[in-house]
XYZ file of C-alpha atoms in Angstrom:
529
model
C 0.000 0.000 0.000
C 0.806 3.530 -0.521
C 0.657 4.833 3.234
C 3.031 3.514 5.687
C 1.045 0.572 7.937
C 0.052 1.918 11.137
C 1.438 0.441 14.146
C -1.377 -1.673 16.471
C -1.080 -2.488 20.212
C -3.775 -5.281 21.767
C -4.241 -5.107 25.328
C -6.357 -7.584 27.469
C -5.537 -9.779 30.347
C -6.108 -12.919 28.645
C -3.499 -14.565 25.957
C -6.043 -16.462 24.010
C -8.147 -13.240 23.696
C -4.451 -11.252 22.707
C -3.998 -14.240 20.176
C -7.216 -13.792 18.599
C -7.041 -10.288 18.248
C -3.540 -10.602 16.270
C -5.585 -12.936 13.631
C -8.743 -12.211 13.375
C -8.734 -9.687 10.634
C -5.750 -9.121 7.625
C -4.045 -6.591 9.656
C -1.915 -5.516 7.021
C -5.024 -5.437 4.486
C -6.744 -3.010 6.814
C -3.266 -0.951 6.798
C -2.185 -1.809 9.896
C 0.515 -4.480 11.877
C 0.198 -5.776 15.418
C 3.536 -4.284 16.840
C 3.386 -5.501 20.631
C 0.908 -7.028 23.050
C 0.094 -6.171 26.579
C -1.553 -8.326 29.763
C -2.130 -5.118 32.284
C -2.482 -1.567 32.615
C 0.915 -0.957 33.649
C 2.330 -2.434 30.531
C 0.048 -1.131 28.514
C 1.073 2.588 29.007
C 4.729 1.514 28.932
C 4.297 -0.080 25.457
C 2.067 3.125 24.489
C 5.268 5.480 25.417
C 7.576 3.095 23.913
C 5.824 1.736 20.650
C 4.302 4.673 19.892
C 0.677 3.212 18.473
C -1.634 4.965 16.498
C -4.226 2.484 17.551
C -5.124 0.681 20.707
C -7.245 -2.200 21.291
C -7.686 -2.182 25.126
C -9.660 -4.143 27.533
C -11.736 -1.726 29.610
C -11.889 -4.512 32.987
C -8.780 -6.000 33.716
C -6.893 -6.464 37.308
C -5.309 -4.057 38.873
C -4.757 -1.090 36.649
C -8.077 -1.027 34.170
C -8.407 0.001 30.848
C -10.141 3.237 32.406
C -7.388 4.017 33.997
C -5.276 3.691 31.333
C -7.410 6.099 29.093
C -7.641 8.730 32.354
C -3.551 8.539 32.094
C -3.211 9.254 28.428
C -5.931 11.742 28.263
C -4.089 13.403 31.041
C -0.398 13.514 30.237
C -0.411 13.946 26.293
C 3.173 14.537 25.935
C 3.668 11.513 27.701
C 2.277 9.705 25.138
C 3.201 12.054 21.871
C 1.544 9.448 18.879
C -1.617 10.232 20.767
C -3.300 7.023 19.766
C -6.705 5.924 18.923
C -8.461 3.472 21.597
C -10.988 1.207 20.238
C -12.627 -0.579 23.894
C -13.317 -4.338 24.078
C -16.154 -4.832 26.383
C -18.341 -7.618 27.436
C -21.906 -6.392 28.148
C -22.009 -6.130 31.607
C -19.370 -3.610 31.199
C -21.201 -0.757 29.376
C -21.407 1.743 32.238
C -17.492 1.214 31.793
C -18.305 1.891 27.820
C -19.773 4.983 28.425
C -16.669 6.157 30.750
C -14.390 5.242 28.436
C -16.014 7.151 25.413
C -16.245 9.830 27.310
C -12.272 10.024 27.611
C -11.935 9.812 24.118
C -12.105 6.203 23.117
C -13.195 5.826 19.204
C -15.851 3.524 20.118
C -16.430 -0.222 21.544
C -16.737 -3.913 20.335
C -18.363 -6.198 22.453
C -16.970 -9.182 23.514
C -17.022 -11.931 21.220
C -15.731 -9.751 18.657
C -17.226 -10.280 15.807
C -14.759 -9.679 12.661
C -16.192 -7.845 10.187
C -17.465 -4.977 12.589
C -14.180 -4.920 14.136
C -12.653 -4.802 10.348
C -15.210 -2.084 9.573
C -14.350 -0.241 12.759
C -10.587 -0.535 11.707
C -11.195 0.616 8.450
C -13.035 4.025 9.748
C -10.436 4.570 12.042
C -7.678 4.016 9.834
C -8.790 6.178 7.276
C -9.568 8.760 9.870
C -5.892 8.900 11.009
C -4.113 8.689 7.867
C -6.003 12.241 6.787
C -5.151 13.696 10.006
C -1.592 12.734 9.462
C -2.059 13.584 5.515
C -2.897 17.073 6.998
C -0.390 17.625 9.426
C 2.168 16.367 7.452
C 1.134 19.117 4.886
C 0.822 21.619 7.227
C 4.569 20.868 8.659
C 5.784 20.933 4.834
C 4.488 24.363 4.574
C 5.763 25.664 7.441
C 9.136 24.264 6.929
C 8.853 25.874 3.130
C 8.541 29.287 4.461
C 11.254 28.507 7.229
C 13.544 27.606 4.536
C 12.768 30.778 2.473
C 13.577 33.090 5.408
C 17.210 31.237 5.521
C 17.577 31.588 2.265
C 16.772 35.714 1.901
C 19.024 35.481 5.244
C 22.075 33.951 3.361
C 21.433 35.860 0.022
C 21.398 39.249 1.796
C 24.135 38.081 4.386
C 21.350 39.613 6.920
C 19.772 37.410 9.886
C 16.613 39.931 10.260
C 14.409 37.430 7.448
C 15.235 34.230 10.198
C 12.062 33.791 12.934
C 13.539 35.003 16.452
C 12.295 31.656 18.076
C 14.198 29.274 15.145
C 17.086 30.074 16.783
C 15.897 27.806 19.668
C 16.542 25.064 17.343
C 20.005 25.541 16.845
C 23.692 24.716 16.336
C 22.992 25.649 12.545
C 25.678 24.237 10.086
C 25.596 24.765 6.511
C 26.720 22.307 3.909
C 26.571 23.770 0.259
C 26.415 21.477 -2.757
C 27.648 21.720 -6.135
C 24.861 20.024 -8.793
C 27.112 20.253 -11.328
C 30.191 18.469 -9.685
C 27.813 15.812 -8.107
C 27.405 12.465 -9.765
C 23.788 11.891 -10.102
C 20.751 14.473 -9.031
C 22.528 16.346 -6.364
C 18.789 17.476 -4.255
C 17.261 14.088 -4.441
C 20.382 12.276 -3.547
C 20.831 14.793 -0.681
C 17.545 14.483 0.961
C 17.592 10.870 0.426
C 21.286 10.769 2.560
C 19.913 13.450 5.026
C 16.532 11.948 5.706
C 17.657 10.824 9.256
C 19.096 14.192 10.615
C 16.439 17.492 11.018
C 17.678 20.092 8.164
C 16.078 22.092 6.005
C 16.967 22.872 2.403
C 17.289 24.840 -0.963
C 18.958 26.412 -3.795
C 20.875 29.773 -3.693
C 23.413 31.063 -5.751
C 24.355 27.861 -8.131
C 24.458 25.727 -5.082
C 22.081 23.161 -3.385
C 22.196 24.114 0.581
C 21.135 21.695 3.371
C 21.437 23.816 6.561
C 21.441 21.339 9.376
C 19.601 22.186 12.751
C 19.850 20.856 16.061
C 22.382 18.564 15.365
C 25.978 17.701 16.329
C 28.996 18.468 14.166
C 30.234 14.992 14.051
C 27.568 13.657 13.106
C 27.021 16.488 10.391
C 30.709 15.783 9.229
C 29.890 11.926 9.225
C 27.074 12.340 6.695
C 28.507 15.077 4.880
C 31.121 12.231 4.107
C 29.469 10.400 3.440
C 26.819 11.772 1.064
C 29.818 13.305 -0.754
C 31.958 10.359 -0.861
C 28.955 8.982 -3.177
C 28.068 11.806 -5.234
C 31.961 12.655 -5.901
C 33.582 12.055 -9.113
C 37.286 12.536 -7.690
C 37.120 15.400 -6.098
C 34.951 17.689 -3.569
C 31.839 17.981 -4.102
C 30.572 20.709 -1.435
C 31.958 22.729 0.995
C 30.966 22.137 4.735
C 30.256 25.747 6.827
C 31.207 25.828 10.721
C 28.808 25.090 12.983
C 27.309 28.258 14.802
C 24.722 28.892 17.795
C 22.852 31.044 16.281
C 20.906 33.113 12.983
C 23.851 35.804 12.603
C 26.807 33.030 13.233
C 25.335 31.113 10.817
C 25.308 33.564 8.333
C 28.515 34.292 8.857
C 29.559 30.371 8.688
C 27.274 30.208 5.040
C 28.961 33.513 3.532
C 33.261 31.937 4.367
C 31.541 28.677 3.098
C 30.223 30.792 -0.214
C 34.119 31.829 -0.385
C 35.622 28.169 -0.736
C 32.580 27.331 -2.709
C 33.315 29.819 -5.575
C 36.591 28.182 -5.887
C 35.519 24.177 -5.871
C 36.222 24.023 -9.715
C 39.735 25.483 -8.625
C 40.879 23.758 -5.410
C 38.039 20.588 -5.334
C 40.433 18.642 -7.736
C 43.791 19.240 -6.380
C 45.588 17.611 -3.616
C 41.904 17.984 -1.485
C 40.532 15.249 -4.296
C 41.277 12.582 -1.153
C 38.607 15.206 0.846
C 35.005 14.572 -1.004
C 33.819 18.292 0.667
C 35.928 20.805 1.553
C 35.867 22.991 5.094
C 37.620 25.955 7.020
C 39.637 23.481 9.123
C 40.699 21.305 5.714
C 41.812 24.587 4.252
C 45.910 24.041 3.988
C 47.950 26.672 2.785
C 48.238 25.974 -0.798
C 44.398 26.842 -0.503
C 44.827 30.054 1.198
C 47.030 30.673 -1.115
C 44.500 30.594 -4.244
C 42.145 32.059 -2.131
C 43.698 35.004 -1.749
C 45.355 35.363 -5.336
C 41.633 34.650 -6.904
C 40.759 37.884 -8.565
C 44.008 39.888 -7.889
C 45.998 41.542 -10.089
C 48.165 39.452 -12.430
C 45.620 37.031 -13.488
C 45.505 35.864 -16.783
C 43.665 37.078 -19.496
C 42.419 34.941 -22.601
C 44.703 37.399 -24.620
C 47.490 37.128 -22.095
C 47.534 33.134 -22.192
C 47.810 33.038 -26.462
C 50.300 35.441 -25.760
C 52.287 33.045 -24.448
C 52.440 30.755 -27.093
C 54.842 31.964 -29.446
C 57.669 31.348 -26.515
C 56.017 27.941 -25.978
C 56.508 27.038 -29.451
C 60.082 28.227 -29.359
C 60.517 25.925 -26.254
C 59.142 22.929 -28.372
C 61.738 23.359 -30.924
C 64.659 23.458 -28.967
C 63.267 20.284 -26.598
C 63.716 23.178 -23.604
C 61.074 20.857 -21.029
C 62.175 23.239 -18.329
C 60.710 26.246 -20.460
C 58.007 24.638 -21.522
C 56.907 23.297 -17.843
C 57.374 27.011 -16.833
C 55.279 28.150 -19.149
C 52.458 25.964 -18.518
C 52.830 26.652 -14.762
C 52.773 31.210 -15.958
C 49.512 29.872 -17.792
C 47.895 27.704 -14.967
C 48.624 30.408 -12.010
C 48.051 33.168 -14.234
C 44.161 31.216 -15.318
C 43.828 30.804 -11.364
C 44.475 34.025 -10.287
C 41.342 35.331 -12.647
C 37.954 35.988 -12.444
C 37.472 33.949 -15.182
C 34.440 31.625 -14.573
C 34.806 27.696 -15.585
C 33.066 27.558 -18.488
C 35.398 30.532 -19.730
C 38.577 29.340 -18.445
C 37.951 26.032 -20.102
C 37.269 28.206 -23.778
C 40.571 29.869 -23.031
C 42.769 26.634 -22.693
C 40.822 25.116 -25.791
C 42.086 28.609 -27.734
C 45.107 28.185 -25.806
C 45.780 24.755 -27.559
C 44.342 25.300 -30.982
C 46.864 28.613 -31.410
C 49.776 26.515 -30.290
C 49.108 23.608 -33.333
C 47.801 26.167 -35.952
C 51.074 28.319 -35.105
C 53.476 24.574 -35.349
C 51.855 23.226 -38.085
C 51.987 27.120 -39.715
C 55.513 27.308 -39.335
C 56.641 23.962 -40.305
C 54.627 23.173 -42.853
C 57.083 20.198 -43.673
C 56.269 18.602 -40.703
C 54.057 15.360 -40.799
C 53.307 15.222 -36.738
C 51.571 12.068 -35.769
C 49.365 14.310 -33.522
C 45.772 14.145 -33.295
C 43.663 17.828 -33.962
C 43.279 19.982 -30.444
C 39.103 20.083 -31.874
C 39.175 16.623 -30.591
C 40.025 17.435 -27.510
C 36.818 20.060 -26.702
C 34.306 17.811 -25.321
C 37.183 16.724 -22.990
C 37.727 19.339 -21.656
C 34.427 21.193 -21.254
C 33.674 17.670 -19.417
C 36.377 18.113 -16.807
C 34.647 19.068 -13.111
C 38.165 20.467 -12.469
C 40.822 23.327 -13.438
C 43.618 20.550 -12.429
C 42.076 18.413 -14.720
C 41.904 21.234 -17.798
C 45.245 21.962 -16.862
C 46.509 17.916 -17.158
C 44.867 17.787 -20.612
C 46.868 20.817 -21.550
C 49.877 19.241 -20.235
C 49.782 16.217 -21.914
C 48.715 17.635 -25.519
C 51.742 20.331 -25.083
C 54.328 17.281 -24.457
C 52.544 15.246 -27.196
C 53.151 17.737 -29.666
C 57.125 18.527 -28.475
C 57.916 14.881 -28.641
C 55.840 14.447 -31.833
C 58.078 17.460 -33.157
C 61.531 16.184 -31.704
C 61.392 12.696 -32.946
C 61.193 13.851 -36.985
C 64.038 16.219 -35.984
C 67.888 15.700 -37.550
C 69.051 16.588 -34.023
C 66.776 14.974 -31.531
C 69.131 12.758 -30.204
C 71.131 15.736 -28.934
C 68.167 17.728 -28.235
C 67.368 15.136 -25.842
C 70.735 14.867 -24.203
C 70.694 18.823 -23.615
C 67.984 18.075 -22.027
C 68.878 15.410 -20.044
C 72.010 17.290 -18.636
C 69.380 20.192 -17.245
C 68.119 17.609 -15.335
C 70.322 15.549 -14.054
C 73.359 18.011 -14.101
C 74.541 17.199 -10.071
C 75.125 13.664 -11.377
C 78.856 11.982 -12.250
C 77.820 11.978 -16.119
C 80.224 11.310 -19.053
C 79.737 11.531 -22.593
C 80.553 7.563 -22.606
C 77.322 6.458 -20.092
C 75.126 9.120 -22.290
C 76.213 7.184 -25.183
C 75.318 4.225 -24.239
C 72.262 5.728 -22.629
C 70.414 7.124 -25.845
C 72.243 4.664 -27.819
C 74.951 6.324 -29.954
C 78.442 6.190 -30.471
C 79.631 8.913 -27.471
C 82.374 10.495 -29.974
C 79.631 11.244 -32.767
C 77.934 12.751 -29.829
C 80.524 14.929 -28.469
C 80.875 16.159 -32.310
C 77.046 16.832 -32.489
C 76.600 18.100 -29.010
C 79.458 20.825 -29.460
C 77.228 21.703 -32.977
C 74.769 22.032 -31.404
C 75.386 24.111 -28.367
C 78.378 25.822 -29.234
C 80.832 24.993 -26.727
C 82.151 21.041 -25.657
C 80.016 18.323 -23.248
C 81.983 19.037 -20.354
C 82.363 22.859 -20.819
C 78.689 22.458 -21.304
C 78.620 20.751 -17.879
C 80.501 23.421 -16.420
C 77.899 26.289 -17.264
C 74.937 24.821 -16.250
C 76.516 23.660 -13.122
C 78.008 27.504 -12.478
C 74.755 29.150 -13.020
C 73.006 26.465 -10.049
C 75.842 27.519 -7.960
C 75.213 31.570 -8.303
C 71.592 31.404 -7.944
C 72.263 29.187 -4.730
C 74.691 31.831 -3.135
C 71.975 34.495 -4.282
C 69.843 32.910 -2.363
C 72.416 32.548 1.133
C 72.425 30.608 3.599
C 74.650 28.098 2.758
C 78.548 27.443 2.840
C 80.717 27.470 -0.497
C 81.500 23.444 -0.079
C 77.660 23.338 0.668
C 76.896 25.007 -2.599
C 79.856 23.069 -5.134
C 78.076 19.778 -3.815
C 74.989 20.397 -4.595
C 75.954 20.944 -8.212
C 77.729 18.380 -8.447
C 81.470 18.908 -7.377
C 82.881 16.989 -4.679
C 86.161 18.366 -4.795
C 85.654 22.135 -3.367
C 89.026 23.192 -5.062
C 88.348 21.869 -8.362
C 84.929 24.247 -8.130
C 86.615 27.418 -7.221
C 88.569 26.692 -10.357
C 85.811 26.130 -12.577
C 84.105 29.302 -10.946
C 86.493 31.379 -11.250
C 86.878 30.502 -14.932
C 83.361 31.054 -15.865
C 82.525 34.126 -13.939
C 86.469 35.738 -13.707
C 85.584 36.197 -9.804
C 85.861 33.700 -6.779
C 82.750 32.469 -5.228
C 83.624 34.787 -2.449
C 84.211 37.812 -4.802
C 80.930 37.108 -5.780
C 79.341 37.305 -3.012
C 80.422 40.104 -2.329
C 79.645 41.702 -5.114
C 75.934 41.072 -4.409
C 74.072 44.025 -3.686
C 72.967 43.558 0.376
C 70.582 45.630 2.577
C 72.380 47.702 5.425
C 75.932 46.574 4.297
C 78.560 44.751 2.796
C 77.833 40.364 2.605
C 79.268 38.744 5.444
C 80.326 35.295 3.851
C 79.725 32.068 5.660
C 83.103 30.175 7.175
C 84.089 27.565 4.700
């Protein structure tokens, strides 16, 4: 059946007649189950407190405690009993003076003893239908109260103004809001949330792009647990809301739902990150990466859609040369500089699409005699405009940006060098030789000295030398650290064989060059060897 079965308790001081009474009629037919039994008064009422029945079938002479006085103690503590039940008397004749006693406290009406099914099915029926209105009614009545509750919240939260919130809701407090993002969510992000919150008293609705459930009268674990788990389901690796902090009152929980709006506005931003092992995001799982793009969003130096094609003519001359250090730069200038904007998602993703599409046009424009085995950026837009995340954006830009440079590289005469360049950038504080690089990328190590000193101008090892220098002045720049600190971390162990490639390089000593380092409130004091 459609309405939930309404719970029945039998009372009588006799088993068999209990028995009977469980059978007689199809219970559930009628839209009802037995859900406990009683011998006595006494047990009765406890059963009536604990069970919560909406209909009784009591006994009106039994020993001790009677079925009047059972009726005299419900009909005179009511919020002892809160599912104020129905009481339909079972009454042998000679107990009609007790009848009328009993209707007069509000029983439904009597049956005398034997009971006689189908007037005790009719009387069911009656009763039944009469309490599932009244609860049809009250149920509506609590729906449309809790609408126009829910309304006042939400002109509260729009207008960041507790005044629209009823002075006496605040009796129902702590108030913790939990906003929801539809479009990051898995499935239907309302339904799913009332489904998940069902058990817990909240109220909800939709403000500002997100789905709010503003939890009342409940404990912050317990919101946390179910905030974890409702997101947990909905998320599709990342957050999926942002959970407010709990506050006492209308004007603290204002506050709590306008710092929540904050990380909100930034889900598509931080939700994907290193918080994707966090399915909701809150003010105490903010780290400091987070407060970092938090307060960069929107300041000055954020990227422009005209600003981010601007930078790829220098990421195309990074692709030709193999430069990966450039080119991960440059993707890092484009990913803060998107970050720091005000550019909205569905904008941002547009740029990186234009972003990509300028960068192949511009390769394929400029060397024509290319054949790259690279598939068209245009393939790549429903990717992208499908990602829930900016990291995600960003990792699709990424990997089309080293598909093309390695698609470039390997029809290049020199790629084999190219690569090795590269490979000394990286791995420059190593021991490395021109004999292990030969063997490494597979080539005869003479042919590569020959090609590598074509290539760069100057010999492997002077090569070597340079990049190894340049570490060691931006280290010293930096200070801090000791001069045989600084020649092994770029790779010298021998501290006398560095001052002599230092001073060769740069004509100074590393201590002449520290020195010559412009310093605030005096000359550099150098650290002791």
């Amino acid at each position: 059946m459609g309405e939930r079965l309404l719970p029945v308790l039998v009372v009588d001081d006799e088993q068999i007649v209990r028995n009977g009474m469980k059978n007689i009629i199809s219970w559930e037919a009628a839209g009802c189950e037995v859900v406990g039994d009683a011998g006595g008064g006494e047990e009765a009422l406890r059963l009536i407190e604990e069970l919560r029945p909406a209909l009784v079938l009591l006994d009106i002479t039994m020993p001790g405690m009677s079925g009047i006085d059972v009726l005299s103690e419900v009909h005179r503590n009511p919020r002892s009993y809160p599912s104020r039940p129905e009481f339909l008397i079972l009454s042998g004749y000679s107990d009609f003076s007790y009848a009328q006693k009993a209707m007069n406290l509000g029983a439904r009406g009597y049956i005398v003893k034997p009971v006689d099914e189908d007037i005790l099915a009719e009387k069911v029926a009656e009763l039944v239908r009469e309490i599932n209105g009244r609860q049809q009614d009250a149920r509506l009545h609590e729906d449309e109260a809790r609408r126009r509750l829910a309304a006042s919240w939400c002109a509260a939260f729009a207008a960041g103004d507790a005044a629209a919130v009823p002075p006496e809701e605040c009796r129902n407090g702590p108030f913790q809001p939990l906003l929801v993002s539809p479009e990051l969510c898995a499935g239907d992000a309302a339904s799913a949330a009332e489904k998940a919150f069902a058990c817990t008293e909240h109220l909800s609705f939709a403000l500002g792009g997100a789905f709010v459930v503003l939890f009342r009268g409940e404990g912050s674990v317990l919101v946390e647990r179910h905030a974890e788990r409702f997101c947990r389901q909905e998320s599709q690796g990342g957050a999926v809301a942002v959970l407010g902090e709990p506050a006492q009152d209308a004007e603290g929980a204002v506050a709590s739902f306008a710092a929540a709006s904050v990380l909100f506005a930034n889900l598509f931003f931080c939700g994907g990150q290193a918080w994707a092992d966090s399915p909701f995001l809150s003010a105490r799982r903010v780290d400091d990466a987070l407060r970092c793009r938090l307060a960069a969003a929107g300041s000055p130096g954020g990227a422009s859609s005209a600003d981010s094609l601007a930078l790829v003519p220098e990421l195309l001359s990074a692709i030709e040369v193999y430069d990966l250090q450039h080119i991960g730069a440059l993707l890092e200038r484009l990913s803060s500089g998107l970050a720091r904007g005000a550019v909205p998602p569905a904008g941002l993703k547009k740029t990186c699409m234009a972003f990509l599409l300028e960068l192949q046009r511009l390769l394929y424009e400029k060397h024509p005699e290319k054949k790259l085995n690279v598939f068209s950026a245009m393939e790549l837009v429903d990717l992208v405009y499908s990602q829930p995340y900016f990291s995600g954006v960003m990792a699709i830009v990424r990997d089309f940006t080293g598909a093309l440079t390695e698609a470039f590289v390997s029809g290049a005469s020199g790629s084999t060098v190219m690569k090795v360049v590269q490979y000394v950038k990286e791995n420059f504080r190593s021991d490395l030789k021109l004999e292990m690089l030969g063997g490494l990328f597979n080539c005869n190590s003479a042919y590569l000295g020959k090609k590598f000193k074509e290539y760069t101008g100057v010999s492997f090892n002077t090569y070597l030398d340079i990049i190894r220098i340049d570490e060691a002045k931006r280290l010293m720049s930096a200070g801090g650290l000791k001069v045989y600190e600084v020649s092994r971390l770029v790779g010298y162990s021998n501290t006398d064989y560095f001052y002599l490639k230092f001073r060769k390089l740069t004509g100074m000593t590393p201590g002449e060059f520290r020195a010559s380092l412009p310093q605030e409130g005096g000359t550099y004091a150098e650290p002791a060897p």
